[in-house]
Coordinates of C-alpha atoms in Angstrom, one line a residue:
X28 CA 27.3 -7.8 -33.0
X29 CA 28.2 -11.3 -32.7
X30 CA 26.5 -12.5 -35.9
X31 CA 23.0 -11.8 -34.2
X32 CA 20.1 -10.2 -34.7
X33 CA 20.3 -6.5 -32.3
X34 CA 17.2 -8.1 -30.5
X35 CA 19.8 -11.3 -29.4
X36 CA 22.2 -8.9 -27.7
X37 CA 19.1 -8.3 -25.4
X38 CA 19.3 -10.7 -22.3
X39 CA 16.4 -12.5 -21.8
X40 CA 15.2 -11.3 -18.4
X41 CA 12.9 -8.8 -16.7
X42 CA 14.7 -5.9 -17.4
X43 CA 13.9 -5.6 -21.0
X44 CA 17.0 -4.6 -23.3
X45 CA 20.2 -4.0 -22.5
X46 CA 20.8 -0.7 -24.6
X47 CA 24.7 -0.5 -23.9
X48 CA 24.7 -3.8 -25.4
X49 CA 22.8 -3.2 -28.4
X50 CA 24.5 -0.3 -29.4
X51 CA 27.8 -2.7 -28.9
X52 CA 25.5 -5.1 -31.0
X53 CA 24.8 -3.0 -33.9
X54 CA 28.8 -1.7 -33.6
X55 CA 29.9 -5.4 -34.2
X56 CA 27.8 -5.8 -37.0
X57 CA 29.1 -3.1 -39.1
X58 CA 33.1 -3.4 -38.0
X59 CA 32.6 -7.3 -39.0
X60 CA 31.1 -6.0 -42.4
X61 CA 33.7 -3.3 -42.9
X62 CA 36.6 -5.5 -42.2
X63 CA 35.7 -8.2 -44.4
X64 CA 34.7 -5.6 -47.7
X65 CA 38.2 -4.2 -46.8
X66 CA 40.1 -7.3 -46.8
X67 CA 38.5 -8.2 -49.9
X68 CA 39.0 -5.2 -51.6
X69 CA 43.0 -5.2 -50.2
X70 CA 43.6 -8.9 -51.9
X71 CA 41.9 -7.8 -55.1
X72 CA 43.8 -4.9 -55.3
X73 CA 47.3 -6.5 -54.6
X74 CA 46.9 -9.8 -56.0
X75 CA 44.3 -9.8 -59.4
X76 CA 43.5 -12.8 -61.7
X77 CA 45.2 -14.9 -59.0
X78 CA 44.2 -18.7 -59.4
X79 CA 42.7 -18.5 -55.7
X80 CA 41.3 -15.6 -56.3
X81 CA 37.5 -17.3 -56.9
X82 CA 38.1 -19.0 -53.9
X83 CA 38.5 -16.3 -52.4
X84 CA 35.5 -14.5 -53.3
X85 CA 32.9 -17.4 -52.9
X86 CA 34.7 -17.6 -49.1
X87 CA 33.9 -14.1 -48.8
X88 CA 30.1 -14.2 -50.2
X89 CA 30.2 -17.5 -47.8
X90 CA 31.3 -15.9 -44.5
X91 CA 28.5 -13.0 -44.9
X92 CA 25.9 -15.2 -45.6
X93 CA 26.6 -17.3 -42.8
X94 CA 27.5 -14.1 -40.8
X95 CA 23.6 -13.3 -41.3
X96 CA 22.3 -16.6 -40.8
X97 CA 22.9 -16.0 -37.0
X98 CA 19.7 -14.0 -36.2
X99 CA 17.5 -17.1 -37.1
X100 CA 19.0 -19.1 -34.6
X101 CA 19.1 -17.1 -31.7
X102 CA 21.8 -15.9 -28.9
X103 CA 21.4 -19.1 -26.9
X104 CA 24.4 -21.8 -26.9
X105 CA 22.0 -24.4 -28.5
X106 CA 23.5 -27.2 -30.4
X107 CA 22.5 -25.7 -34.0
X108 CA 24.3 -22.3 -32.6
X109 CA 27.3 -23.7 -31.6
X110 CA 27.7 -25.6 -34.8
X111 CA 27.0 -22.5 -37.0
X112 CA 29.5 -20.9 -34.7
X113 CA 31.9 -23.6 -35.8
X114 CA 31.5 -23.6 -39.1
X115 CA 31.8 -19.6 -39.6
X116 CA 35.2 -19.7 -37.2
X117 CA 36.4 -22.5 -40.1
X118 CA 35.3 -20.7 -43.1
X119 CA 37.8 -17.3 -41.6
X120 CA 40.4 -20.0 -41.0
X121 CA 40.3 -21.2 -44.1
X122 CA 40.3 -17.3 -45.6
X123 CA 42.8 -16.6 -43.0
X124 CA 45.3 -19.4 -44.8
X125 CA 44.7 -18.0 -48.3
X126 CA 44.6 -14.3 -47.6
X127 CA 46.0 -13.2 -44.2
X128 CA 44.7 -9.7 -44.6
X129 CA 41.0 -11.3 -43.6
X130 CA 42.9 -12.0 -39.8
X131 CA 41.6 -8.9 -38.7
X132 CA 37.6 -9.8 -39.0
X133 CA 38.8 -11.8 -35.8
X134 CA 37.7 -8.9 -33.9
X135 CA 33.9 -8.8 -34.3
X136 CA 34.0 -13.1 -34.0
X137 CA 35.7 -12.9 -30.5
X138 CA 32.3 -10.9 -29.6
X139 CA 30.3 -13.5 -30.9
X140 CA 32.2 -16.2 -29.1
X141 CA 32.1 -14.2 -25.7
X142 CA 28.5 -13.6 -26.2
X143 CA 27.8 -17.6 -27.0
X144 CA 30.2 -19.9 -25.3
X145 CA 30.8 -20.4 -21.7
X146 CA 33.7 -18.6 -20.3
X147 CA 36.6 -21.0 -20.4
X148 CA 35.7 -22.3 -24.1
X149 CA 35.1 -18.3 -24.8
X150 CA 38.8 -17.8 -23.7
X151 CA 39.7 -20.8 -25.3
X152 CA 38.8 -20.1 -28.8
X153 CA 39.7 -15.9 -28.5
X154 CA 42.9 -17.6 -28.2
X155 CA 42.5 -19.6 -31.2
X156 CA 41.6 -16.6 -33.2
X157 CA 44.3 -14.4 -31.8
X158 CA 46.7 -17.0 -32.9
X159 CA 45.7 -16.8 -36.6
X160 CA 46.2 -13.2 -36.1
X161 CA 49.4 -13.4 -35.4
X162 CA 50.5 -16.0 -37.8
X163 CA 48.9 -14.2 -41.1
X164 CA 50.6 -11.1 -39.9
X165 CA 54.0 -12.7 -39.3
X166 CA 53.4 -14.4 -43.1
X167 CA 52.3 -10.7 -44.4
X168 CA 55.5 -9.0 -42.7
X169 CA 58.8 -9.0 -44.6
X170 CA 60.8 -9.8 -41.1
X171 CA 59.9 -10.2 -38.2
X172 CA 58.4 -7.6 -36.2
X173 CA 57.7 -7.8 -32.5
X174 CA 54.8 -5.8 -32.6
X175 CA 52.7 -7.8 -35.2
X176 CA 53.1 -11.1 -32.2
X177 CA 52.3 -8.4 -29.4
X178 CA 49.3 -6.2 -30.5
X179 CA 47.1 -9.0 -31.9
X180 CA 47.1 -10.5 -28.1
X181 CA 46.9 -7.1 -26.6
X182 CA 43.4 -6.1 -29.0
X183 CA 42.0 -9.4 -28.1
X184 CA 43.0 -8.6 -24.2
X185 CA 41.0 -5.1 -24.6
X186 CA 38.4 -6.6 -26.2
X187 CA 37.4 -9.5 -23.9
X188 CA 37.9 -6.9 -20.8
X189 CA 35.8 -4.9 -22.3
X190 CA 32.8 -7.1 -23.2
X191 CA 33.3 -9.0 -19.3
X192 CA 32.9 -5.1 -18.0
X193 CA 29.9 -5.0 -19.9
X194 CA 28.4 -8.0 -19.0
X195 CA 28.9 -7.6 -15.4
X196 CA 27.2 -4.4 -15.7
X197 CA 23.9 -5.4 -17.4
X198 CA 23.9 -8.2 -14.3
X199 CA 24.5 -5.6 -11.8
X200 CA 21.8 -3.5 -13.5
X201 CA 19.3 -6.6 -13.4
X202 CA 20.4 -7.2 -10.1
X203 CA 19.3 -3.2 -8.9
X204 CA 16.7 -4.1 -11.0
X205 CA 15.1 -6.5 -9.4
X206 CA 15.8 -5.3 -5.9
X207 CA 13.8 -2.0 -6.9
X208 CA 11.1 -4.0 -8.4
X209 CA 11.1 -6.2 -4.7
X210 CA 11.3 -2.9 -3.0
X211 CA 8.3 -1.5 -4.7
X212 CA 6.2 -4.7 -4.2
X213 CA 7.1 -4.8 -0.8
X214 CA 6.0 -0.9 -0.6
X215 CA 2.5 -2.1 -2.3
X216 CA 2.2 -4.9 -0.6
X217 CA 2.6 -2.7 2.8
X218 CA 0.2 0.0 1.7
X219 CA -2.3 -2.7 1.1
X220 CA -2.0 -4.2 4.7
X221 CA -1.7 -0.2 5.6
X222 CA -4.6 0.2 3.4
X223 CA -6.6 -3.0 4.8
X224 CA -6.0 -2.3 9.3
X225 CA -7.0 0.8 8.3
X226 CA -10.4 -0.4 6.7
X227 CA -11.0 -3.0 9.8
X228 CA -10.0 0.0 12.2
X229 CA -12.6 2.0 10.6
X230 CA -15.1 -0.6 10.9
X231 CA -14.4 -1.2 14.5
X232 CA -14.9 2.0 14.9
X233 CA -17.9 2.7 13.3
X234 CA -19.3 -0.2 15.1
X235 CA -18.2 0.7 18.7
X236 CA -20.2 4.8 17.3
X237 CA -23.6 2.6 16.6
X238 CA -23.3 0.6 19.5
X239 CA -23.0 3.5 21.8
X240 CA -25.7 5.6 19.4
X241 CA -28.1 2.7 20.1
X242 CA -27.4 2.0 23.7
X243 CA -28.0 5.7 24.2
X244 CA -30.7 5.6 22.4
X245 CA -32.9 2.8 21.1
X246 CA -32.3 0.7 23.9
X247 CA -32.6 2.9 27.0
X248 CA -36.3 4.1 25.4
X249 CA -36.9 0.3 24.8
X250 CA -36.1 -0.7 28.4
X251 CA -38.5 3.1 29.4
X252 CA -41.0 1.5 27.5
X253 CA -40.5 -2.0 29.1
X254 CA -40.9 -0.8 32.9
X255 CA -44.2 2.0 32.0
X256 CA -45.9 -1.4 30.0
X257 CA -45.2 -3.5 33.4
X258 CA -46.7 -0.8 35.5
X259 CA -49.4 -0.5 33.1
X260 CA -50.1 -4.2 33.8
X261 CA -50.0 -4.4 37.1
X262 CA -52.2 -1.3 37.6
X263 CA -54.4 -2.0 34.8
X264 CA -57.0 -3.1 36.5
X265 CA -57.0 -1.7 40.0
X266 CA -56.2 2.4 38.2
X267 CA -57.2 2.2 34.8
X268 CA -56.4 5.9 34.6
X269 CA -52.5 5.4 35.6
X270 CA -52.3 2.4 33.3
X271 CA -53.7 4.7 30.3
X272 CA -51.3 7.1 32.1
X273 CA -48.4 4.5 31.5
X274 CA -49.1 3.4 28.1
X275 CA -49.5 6.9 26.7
X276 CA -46.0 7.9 28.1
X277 CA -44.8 4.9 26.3
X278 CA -46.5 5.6 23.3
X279 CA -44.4 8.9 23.0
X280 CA -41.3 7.2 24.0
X281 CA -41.9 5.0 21.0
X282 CA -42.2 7.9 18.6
X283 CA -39.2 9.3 19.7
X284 CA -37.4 6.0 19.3
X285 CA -39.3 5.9 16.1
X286 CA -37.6 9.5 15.2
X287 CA -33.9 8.5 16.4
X288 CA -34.2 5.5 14.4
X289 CA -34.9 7.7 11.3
X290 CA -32.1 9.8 12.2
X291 CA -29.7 7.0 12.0
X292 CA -30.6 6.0 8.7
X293 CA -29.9 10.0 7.6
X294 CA -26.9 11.1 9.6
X295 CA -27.1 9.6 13.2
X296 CA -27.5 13.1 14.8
X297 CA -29.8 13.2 17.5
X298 CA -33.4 14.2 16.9
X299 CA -33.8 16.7 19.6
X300 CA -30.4 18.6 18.2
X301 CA -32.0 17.7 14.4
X302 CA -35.4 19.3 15.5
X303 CA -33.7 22.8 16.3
X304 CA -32.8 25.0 19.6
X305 CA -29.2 23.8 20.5
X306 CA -28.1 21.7 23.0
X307 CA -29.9 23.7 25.7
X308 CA -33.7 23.3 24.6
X309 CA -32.5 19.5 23.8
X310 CA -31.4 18.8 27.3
X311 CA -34.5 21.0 28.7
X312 CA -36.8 18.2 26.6
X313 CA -34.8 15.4 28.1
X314 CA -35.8 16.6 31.5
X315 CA -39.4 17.2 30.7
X316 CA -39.3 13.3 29.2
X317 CA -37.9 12.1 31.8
X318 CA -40.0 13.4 34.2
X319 CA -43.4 12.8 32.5
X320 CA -42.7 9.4 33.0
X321 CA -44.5 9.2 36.3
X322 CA -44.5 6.9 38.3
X323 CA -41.2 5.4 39.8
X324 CA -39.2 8.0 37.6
X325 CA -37.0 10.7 39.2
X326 CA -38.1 13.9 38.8
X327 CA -35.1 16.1 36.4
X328 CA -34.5 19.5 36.7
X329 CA -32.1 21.2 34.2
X330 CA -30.0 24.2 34.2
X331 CA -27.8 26.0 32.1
X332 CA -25.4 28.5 33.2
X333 CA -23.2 31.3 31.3
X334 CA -23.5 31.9 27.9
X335 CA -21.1 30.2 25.0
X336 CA -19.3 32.9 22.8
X337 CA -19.7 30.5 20.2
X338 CA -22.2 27.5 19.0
X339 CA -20.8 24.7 19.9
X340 CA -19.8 22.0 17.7
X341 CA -22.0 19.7 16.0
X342 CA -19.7 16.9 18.0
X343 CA -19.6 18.7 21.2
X344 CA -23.5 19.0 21.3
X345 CA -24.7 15.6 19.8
X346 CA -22.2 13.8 22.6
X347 CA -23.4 15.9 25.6
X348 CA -26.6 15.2 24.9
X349 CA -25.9 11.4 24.6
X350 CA -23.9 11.9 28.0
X351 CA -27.1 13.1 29.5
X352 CA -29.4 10.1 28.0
X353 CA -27.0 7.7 29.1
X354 CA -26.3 9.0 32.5
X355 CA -29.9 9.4 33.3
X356 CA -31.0 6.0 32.0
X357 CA -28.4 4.7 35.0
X358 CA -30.3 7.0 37.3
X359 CA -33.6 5.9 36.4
X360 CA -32.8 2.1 36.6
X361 CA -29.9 1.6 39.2
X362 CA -29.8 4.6 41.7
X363 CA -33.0 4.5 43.0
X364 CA -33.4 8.5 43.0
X365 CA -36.5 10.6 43.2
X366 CA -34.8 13.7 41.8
X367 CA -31.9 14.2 39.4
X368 CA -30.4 17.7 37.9
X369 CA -28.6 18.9 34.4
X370 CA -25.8 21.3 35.2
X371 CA -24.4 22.8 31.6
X372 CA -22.2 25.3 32.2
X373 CA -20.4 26.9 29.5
X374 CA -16.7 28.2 30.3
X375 CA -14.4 30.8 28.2
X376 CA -12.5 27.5 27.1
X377 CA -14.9 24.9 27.8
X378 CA -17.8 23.3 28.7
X379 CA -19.0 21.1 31.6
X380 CA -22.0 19.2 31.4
X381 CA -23.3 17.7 35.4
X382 CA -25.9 15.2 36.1
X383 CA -26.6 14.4 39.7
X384 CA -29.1 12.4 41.7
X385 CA -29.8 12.1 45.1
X386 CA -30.0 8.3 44.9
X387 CA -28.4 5.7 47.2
X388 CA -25.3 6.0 45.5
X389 CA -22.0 3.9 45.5
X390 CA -18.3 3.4 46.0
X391 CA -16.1 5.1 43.0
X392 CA -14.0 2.2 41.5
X393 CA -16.4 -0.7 42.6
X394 CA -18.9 -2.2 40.2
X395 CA -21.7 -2.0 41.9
X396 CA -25.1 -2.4 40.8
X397 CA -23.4 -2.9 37.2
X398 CA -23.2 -6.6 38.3
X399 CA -26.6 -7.1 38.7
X400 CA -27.4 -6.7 34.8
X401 CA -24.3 -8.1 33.2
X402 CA -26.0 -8.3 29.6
X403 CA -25.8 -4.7 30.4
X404 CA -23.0 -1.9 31.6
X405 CA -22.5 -0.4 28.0
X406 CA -23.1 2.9 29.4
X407 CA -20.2 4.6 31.0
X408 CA -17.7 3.0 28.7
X409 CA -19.5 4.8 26.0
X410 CA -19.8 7.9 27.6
X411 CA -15.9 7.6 28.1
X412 CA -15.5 7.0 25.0
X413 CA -17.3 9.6 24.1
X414 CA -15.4 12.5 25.8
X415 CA -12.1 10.5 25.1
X416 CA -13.0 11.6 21.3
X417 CA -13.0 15.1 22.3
X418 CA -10.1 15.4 24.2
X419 CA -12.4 15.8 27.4
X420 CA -12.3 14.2 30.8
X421 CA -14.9 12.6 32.7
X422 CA -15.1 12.1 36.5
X423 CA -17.7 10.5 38.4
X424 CA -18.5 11.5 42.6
X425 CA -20.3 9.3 44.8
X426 CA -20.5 7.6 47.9
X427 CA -23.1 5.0 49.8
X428 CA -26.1 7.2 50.7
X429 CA -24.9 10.4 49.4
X430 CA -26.0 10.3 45.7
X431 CA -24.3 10.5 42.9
X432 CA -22.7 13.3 40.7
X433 CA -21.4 13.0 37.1
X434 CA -19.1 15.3 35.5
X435 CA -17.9 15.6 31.7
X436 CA -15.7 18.4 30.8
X437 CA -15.0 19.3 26.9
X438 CA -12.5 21.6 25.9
X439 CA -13.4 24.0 22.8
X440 CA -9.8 24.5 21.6
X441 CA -9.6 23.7 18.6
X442 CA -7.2 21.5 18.4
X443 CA -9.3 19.3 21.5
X444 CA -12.1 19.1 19.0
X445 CA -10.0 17.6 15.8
X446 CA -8.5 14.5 17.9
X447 CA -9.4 11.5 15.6
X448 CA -11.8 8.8 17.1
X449 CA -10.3 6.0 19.0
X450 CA -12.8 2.6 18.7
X451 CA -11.3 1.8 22.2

């Protein structure tokens, strides 16, 4: 120890305690201790009822106490420090001149200067102490021996390698220290971000679900409703019976919006799929809907063909089904058709779901009558999306005059029907 408390040979920093040094600490402490009861003890035994001998002893008593005065004042090279370093390095002088068999408690003080001084004045007074060494062992020796001048220097070279090995190990350990703890905020601070897209991704995609759920959905009945309550008007008083005709078929288009908006407040599955009968009886009601109402509407046919070895997936059935609202709402308002069909046909590996009209059609890759209503044209995108989420294609057939023919084609493997949503 270098006449500090254990806790001082602890650098202050983030690391916490430095145990090698501690352990070097607490080692100090008791070889400082040991040599100066042994030194003691050596002049009592060779040099009783000496004149100096008091002097000797209250020197002795003095450099402990002082020795354990260095916890109070810290490990810091503060003013008060370096004076009590001072003053304990002149006391062992001083002890060193009257007995030099107390040279050897330079060993635990060149700690205490390495561990409180700045390098060169470290150096500086190990050499200091080293020099008493050898002069109290010259004035102990009977001649002169070469080895009392070289292994003072030589224990003082071993112990300042020593303690600079040490301390450049506790900085390289703070150093690894603090690049682990960097490393490991940066790691935190990425899975937040990570943790943070993946939130907003969610979100968007969520949104981009509900915006496609209602287009298919609440708005296409709303804009049903819209044209029936028109005819209604203009009819109402020239055919009362149409008009009552109109607003009754709006009336049920309202309770179904009215059910599908329930729906999305429970699990946003479709009614017709939550009311029972699979996707067929579900597209069968579409049909009959979309038929019943009247006037201006195209008249919808559906059929089903083969037979599916297995039901198909909750995901396959509720976005056929909103692939058949949203394709028939475009029939109803842009092609102009009197008649339109449902085709599902179920394959060993997949299923293909058709809806054709025998409207005035268009050119594929050219808006077209999208144009017209550009608040509008949410509905192929969606049903892209839609079949995009299932691994599926979707092609659309048409040409000026001939009609139109849309075509969405799921795959049932089941790796097709795990692909994770894309919001684009």
């Amino acid at each position: 120890m270098d006449g500090s408390d254990p806790r001082d040979a602890e650098r202050d920093g983030p690391t916490g305690p430095d145990p090698d040094a501690r352990w070097l600490a607490l080692l100090m402490h008791a070889a400082f201790f040991l040599l100066l009861g042994a030194s003691l003890a050596r002049f009592l035994m060779r040099h009783p009822g000496e004149a100096r001998t008091p002097w000797i002893i209250a020197l002795s008593v003095a450099l402990a106490v002082l020795y354990l005065l260095g916890p109070v004042l810290g490990s810091r090279p503060t003013p008060r420090r370096l004076t009590w370093l001072g003053v304990l390095v002149l006391v062992w002088m001083v002890l060193v001149v009257l007995a030099p068999s107390f040279a050897w408690c330079a060993v635990p003080l060149f700690y205490t200067g390495l561990r409180i001084l700045p390098p060169r004045a470290a150096l500086a007074l190990v050499a200091l102490l080293t020099g008493f060494v050898v002069a109290a062992q010259l004035r102990l020796a009977t001649g002169f021996d070469p080895n009392l001048v070289l292994a003072p220097p030589a224990v003082a070279a071993v112990a300042t390698a020593v303690f600079v090995h040490m301390q450049r190990q506790a900085v390289r350990q703070r150093e690894l220290a603090a690049r682990r703890r960097e490393l490991i905020d940066d790691l935190l601070r990425t899975r937040r971000e990570l943790a943070a897209t993946e939130r907003r991704a969610g979100t968007l995609a969520e949104r981009q679900r509900l915006s496609m759920e209602i287009h298919d959905t609440l708005a296409q009945g709303l804009s049903s409703q819209q044209m029936l309550l028109q005819a209604a008007d203009r009819t109402w008083t020239t055919d009362p019976d149409a008009a009552r005709r109109h607003v009754r078929t709006a009336t049920g288009i309202a309770e179904r919006n009215l059910a599908e908006a329930r729906r999305f407040v429970h699990d946003l599955a479709p009614a017709d799929l939550a009311e029972g009968g699979g996707l067929e009886a579900a597209l069968h009601a579409l049909a009959a809907r979309e038929t019943a109402q009247g006037q201006g509407t195209p008249t919808v046919r559906c059929h089903v063909e083969g037979t599916p070895h297995a039901p198909l997936p909750d995901r396959v059935q509720s976005a056929l089904l909103r692939i058949a609202q949203g394709a028939l709402a475009n029939v109803r308002e842009h092609s102009g058709a009197t008649g339109a069909g449902l085709t599902l046909t179920h394959l060993d590996d997949r299923v293909v779901l058709d809806v054709g009209d025998n409207g005035r059609g268009f050119t594929v890759g050219q808006a077209g009558p999208r144009d017209e209503h550009a608040v509008r044209g949410h509905g192929l995108p969606a049903m892209r999306a839609r079949v995009h989420q299932l691994g599926g294609t979707l092609r659309i057939e048409s040409a000026p005059g001939e009609g139109t023919v849309l075509s969405a084609e799921i795959p049932l493997a089941p790796t097709a029907l795990t692909t994770p949503e894309d919001p684009t």
